[in-house]
PDB file of C-alpha atoms in Angstrom:
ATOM      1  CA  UNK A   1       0.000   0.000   0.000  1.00 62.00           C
ATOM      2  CA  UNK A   2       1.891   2.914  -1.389  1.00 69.00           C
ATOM      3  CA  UNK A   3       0.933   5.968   1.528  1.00 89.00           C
ATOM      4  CA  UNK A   4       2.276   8.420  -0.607  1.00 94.00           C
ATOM      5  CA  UNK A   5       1.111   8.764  -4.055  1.00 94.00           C
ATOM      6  CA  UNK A   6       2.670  11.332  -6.711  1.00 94.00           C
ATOM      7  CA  UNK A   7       1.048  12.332  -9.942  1.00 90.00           C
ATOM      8  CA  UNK A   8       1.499  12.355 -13.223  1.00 91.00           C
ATOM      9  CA  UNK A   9       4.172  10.116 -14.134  1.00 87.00           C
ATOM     10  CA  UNK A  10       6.049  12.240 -16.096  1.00 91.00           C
ATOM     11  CA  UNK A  11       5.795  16.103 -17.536  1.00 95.00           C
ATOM     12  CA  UNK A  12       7.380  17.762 -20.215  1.00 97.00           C
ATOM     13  CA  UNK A  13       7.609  21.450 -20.212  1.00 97.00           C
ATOM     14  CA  UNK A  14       8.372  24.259 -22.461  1.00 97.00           C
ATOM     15  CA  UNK A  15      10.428  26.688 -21.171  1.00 97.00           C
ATOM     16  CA  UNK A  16       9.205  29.492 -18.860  1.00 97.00           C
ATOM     17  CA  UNK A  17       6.091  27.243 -18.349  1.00 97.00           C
ATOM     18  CA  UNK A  18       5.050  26.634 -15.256  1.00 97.00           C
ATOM     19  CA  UNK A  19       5.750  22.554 -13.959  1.00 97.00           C
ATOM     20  CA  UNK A  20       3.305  21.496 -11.568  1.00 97.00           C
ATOM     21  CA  UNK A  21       3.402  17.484  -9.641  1.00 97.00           C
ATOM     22  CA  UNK A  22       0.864  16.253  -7.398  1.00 97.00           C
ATOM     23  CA  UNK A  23       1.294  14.318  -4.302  1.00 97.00           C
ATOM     24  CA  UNK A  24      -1.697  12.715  -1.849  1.00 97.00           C
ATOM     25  CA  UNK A  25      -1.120  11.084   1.388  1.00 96.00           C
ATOM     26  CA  UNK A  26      -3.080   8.916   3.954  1.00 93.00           C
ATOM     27  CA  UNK A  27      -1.384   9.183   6.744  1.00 91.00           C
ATOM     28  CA  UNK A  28      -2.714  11.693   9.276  1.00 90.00           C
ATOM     29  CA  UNK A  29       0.501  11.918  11.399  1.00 89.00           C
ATOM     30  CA  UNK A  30       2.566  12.860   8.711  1.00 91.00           C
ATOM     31  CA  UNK A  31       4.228  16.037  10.121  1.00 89.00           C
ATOM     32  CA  UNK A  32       6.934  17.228   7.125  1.00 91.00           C
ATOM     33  CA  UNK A  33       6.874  17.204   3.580  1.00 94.00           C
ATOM     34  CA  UNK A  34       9.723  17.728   2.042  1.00 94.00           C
ATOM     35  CA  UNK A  35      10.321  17.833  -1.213  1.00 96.00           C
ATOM     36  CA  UNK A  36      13.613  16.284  -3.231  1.00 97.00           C
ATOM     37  CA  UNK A  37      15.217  16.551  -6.501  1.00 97.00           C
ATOM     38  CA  UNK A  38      17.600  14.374  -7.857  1.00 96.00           C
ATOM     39  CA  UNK A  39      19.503  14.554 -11.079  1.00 96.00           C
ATOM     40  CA  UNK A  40      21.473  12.034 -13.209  1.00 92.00           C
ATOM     41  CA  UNK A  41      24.020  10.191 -10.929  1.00 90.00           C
ATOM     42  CA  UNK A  42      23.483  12.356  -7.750  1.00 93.00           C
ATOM     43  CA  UNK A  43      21.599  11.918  -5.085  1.00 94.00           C
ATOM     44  CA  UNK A  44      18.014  13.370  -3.472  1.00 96.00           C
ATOM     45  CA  UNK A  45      18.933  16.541  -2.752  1.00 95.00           C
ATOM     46  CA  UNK A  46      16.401  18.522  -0.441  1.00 94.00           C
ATOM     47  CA  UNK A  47      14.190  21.300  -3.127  1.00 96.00           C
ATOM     48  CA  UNK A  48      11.942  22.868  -0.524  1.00 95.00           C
ATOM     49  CA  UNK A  49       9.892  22.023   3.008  1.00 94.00           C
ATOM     50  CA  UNK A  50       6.392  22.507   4.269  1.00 93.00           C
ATOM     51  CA  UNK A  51       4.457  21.854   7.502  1.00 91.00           C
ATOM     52  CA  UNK A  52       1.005  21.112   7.657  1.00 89.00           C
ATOM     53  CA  UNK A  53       0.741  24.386   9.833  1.00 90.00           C
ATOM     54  CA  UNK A  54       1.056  26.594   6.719  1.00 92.00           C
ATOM     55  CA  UNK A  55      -0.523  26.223   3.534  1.00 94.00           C
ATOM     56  CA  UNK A  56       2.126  27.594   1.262  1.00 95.00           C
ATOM     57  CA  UNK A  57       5.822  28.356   0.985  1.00 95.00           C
ATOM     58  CA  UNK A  58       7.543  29.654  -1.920  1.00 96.00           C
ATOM     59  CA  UNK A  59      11.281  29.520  -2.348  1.00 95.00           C
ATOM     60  CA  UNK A  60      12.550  31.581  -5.298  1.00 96.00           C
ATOM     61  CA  UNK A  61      11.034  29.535  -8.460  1.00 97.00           C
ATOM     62  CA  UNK A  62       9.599  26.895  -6.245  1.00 97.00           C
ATOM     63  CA  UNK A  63       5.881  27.171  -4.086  1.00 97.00           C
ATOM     64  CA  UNK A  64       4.512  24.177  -2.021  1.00 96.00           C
ATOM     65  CA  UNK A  65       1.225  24.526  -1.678  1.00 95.00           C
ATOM     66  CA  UNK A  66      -0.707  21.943   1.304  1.00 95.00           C
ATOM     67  CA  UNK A  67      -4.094  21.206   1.547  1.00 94.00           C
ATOM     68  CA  UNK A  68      -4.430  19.586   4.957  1.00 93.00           C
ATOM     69  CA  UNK A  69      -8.252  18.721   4.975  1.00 93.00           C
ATOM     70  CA  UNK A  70      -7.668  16.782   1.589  1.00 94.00           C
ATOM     71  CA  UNK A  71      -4.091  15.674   2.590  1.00 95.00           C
ATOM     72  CA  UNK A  72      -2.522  17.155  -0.818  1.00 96.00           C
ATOM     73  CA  UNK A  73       0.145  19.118  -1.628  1.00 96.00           C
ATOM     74  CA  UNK A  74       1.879  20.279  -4.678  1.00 97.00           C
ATOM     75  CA  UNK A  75       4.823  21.546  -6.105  1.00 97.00           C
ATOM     76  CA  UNK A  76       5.019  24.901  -8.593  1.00 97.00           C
ATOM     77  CA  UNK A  77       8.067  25.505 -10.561  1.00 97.00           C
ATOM     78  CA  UNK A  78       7.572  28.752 -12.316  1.00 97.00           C
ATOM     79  CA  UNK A  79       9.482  30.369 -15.165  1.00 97.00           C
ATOM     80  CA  UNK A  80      10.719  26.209 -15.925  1.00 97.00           C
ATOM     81  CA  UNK A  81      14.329  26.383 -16.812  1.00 97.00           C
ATOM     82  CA  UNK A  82      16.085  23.418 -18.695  1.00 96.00           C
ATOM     83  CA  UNK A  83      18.247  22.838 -15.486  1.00 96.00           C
ATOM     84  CA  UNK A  84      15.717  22.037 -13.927  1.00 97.00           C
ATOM     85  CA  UNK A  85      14.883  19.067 -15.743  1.00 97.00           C
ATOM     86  CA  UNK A  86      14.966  16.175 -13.094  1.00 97.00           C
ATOM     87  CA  UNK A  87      13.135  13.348 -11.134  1.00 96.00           C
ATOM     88  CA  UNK A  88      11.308  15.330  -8.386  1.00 97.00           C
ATOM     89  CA  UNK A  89       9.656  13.210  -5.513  1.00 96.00           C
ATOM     90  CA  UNK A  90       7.670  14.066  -3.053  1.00 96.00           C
ATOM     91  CA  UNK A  91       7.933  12.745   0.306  1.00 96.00           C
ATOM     92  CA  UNK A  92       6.369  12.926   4.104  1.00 94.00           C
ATOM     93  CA  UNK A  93       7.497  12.528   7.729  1.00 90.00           C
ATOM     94  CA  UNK A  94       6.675  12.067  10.753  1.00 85.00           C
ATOM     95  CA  UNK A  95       9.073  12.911  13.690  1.00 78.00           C
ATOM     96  CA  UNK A  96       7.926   9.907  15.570  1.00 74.00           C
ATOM     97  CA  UNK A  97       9.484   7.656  13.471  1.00 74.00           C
ATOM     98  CA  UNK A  98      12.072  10.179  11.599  1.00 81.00           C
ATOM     99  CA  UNK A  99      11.738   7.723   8.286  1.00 89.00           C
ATOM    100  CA  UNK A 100      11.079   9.471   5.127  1.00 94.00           C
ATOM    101  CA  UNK A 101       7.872   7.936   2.622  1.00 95.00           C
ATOM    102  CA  UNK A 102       8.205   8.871  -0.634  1.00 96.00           C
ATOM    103  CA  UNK A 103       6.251   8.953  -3.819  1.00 95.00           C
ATOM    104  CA  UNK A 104       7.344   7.282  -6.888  1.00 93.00           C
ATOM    105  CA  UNK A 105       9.136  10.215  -8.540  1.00 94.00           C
ATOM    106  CA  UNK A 106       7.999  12.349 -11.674  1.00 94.00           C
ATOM    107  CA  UNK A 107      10.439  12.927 -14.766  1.00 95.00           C
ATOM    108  CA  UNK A 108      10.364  16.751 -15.302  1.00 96.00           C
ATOM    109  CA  UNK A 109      11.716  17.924 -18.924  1.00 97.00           C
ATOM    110  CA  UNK A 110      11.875  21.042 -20.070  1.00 97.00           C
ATOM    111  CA  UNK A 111      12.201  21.563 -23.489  1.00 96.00           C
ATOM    112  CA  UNK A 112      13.975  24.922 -24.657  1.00 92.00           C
TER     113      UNK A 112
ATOM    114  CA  UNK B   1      32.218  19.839   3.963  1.00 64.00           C
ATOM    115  CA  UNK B   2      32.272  16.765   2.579  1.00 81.00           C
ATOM    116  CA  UNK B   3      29.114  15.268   1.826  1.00 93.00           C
ATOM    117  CA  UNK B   4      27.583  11.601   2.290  1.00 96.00           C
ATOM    118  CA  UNK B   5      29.689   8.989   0.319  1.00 97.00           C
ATOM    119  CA  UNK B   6      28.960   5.441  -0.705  1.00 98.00           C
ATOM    120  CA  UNK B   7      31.036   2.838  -2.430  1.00 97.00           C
ATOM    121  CA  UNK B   8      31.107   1.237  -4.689  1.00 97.00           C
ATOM    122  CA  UNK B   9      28.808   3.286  -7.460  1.00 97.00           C
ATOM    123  CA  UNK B  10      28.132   0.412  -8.926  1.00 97.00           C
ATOM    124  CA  UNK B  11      28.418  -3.719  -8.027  1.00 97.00           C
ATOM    125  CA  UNK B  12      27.451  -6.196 -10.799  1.00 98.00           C
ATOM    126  CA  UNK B  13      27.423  -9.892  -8.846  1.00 97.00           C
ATOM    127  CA  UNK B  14      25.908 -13.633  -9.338  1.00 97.00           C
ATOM    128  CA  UNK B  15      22.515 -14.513  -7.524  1.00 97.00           C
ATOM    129  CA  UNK B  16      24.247 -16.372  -4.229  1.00 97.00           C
ATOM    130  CA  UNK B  17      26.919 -13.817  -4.056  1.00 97.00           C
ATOM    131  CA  UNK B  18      27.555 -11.701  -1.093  1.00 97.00           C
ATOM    132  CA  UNK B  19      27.928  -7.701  -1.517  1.00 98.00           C
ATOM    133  CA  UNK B  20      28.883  -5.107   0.907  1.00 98.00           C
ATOM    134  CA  UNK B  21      28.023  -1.660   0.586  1.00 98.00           C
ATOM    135  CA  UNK B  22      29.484   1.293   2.647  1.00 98.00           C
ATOM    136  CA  UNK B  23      28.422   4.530   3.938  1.00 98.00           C
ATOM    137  CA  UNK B  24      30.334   7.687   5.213  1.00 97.00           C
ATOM    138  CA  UNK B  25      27.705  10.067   6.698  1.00 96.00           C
ATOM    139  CA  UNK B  26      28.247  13.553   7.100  1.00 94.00           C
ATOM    140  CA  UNK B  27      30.894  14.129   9.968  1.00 93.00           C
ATOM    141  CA  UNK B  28      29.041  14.945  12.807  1.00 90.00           C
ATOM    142  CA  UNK B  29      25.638  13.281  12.236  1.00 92.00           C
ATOM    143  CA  UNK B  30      24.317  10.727  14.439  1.00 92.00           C
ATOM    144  CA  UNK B  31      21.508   9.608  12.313  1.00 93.00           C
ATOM    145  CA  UNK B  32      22.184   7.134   9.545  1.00 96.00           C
ATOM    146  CA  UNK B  33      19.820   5.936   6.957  1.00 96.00           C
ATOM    147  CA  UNK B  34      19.945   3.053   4.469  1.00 98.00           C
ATOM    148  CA  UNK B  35      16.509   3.512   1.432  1.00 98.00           C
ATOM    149  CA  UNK B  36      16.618   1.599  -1.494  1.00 97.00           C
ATOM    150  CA  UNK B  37      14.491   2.234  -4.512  1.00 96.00           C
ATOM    151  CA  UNK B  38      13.452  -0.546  -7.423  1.00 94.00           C
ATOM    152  CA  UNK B  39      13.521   0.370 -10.620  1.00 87.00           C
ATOM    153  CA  UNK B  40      10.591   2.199 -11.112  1.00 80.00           C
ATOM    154  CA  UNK B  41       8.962   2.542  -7.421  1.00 89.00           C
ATOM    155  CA  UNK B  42       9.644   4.448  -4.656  1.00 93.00           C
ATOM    156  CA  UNK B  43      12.307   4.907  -2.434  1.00 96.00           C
ATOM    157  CA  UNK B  44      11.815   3.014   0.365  1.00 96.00           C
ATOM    158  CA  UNK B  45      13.650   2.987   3.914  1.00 96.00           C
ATOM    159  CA  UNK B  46      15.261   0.529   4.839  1.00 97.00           C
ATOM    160  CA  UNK B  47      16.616   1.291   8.551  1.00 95.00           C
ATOM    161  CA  UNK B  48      17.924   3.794  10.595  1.00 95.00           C
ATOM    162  CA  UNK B  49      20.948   4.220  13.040  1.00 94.00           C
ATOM    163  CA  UNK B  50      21.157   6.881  16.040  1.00 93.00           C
ATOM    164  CA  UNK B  51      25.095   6.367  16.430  1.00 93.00           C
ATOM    165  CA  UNK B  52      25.859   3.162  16.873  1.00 93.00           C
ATOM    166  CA  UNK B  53      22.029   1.617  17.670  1.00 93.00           C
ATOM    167  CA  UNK B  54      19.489   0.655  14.968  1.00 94.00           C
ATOM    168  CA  UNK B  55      16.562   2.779  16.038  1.00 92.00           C
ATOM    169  CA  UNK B  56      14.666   0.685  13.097  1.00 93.00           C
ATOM    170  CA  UNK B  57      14.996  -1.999  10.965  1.00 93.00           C
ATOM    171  CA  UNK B  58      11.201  -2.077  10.249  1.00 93.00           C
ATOM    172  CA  UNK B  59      12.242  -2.085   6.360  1.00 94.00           C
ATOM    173  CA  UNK B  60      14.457  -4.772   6.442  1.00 95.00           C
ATOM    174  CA  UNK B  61      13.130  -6.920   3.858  1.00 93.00           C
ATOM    175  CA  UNK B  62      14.573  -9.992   5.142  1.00 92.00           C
ATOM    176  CA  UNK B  63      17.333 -12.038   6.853  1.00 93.00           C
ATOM    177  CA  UNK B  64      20.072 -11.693   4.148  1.00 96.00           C
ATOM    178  CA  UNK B  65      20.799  -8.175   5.001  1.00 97.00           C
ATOM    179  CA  UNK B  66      22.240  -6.878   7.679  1.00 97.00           C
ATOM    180  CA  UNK B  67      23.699  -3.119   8.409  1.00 97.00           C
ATOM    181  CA  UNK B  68      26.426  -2.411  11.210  1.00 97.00           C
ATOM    182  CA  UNK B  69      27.682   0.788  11.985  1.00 96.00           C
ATOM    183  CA  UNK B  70      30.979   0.392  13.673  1.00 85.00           C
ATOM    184  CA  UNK B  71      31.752   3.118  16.132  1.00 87.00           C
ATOM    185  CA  UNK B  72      29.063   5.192  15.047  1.00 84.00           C
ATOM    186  CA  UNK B  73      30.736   6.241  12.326  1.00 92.00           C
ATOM    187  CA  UNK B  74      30.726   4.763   8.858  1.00 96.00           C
ATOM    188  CA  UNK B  75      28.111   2.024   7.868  1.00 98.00           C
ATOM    189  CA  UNK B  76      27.909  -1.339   5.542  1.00 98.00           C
ATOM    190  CA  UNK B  77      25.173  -3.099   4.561  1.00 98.00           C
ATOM    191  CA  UNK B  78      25.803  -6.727   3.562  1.00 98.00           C
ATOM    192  CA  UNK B  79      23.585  -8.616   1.358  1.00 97.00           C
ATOM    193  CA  UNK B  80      23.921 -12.803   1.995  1.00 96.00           C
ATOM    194  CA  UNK B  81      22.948 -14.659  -0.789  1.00 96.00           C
ATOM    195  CA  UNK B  82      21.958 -12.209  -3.077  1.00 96.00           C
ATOM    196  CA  UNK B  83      18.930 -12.396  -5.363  1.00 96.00           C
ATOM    197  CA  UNK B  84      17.737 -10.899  -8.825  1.00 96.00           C
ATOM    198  CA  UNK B  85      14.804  -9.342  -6.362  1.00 95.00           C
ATOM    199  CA  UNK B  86      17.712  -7.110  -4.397  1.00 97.00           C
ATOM    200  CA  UNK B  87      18.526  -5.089  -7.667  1.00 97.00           C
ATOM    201  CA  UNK B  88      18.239  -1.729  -7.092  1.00 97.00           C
ATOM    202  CA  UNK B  89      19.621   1.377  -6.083  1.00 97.00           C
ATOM    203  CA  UNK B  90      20.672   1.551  -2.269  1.00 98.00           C
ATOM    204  CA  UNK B  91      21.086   5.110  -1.241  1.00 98.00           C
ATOM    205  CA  UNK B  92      22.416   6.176   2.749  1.00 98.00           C
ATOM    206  CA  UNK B  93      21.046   9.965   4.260  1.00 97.00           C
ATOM    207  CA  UNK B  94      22.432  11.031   6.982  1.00 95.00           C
ATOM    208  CA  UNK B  95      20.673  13.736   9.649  1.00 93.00           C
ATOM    209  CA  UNK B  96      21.834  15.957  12.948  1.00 88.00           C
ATOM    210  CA  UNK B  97      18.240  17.136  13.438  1.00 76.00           C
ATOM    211  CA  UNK B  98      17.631  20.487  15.363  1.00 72.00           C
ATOM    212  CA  UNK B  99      15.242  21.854  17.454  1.00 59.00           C
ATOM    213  CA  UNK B 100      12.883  22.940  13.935  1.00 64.00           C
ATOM    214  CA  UNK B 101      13.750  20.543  11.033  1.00 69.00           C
ATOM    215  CA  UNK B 102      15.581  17.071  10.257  1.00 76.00           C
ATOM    216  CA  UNK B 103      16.821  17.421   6.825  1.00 88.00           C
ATOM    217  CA  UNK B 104      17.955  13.941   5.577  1.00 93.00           C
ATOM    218  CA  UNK B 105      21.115  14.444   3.142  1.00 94.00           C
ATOM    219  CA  UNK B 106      21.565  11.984   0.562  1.00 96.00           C
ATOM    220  CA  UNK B 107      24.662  10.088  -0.875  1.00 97.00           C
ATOM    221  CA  UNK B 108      24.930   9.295  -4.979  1.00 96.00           C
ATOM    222  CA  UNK B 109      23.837   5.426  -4.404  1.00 97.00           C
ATOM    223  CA  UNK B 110      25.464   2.444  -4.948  1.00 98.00           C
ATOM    224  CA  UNK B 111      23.702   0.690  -7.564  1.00 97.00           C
ATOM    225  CA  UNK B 112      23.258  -3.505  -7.233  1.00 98.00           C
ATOM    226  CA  UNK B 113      22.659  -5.372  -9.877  1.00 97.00           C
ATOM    227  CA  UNK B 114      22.025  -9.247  -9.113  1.00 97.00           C
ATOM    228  CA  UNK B 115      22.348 -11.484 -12.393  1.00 96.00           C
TER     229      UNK B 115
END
């Protein structure tokens, strides 16, 4: 049972379009949701945060918004750059366990 | 400062072979974690070390691994027999969590292939 699930698949982007991914998650006690983004032969690298006590942060390019009563958040990349063409996965956490649940991970590509 | 490492980047073995892949957190952090994501599914954890201790193995898929940290410091995990089902990429975070956050760094990966 996958708690965490990211949509769509994949996304393809012209440049200076704005990406969007989806996640949804189940479990209630999920206190963090971080998201990563991880390029060819790296690692997860930490994008931007959120808790569930605000219902958006923005970062520069990037905005999570949350959605607590329908347990969604999302991620907004604005003006899309080619660099920033990368798997992007959303994840959640809860400090009682401090393990990270992640979504499957979404293929961003944007085209120039 | 140096980041999280792993070795090797890459291990091709037989099914029934043993493998041993190491972690070198970030100097400093107590919390170690081992993930692992199959082609084409999520990451998924593994276990997790505070220092020296597993805190918890509850992703352990079986028997034929087992993780040590020695000294707190670096960690292996050892895979005994490998199978064609252990293929994946293995990836170790590390954390010193704070009062606010717990940001979990990541290393590159090792990447397993069983044959």
């Amino acid at each position: 049972q996958q708690q965490v699930k990211q949509s769509p698949q994949s996304l393809i982007v012209q440049k200076g379009g704005i990406s969007i991914i989806n996640c949804a998650y189940e479990n209630t006690a999920f206190d963090y949701f971080p998201w990563y983004q991880q390029f060819p032969g790296k690692g997860p690298a930490l994008l931007i945060a959120i808790r569930p006590d605000v219902s958006e942060k923005k970062e520069g390019r990037f905005t999570i918004s949350f959605n607590k009563s329908a347990k969604q958040f999302s991620l907004h990349i604005m003006d899309s750059q080619p660099g920033d063409s990368a798997t992007y996965f959303c994840a959640a956490y809860t400090g009682a366990n401090s393990k990270l649940t992640f979504g499957k991970g979404i293929t961003l590509s944007v085209r120039p | 400062e140096a980041g999280v490492t792993q070795f090797p980047s890459h291990s091709v073995i037989e099914k029934g072979q043993t493998v041993t892949l190491r972690c070198d957190p970030i100097s400093g952090h107590d919390n170690l974690y081992w993930y692992r994501r199959v082609m084409g599914k999520e990451i998924k954890f593994l276990l997790h070390f505070v220092k020296e201790s597993k805190q918890d193995e509850s992703g352990m898929p079986n028997n034929r691994f087992l993780a040590e940290r020695t000294g707190g410091t670096y960690s292996t995990l050892k895979v005994q027999p490998a199978e064609l089902e252990d293929s994946g990429v293995y990836f170790c975070a590390s954390s010193q969590p704070d009062r606010i956050t717990d940001t979990q760094y990541f290393g590159p990966g090792t990447r397993l292939t069983v044959l």
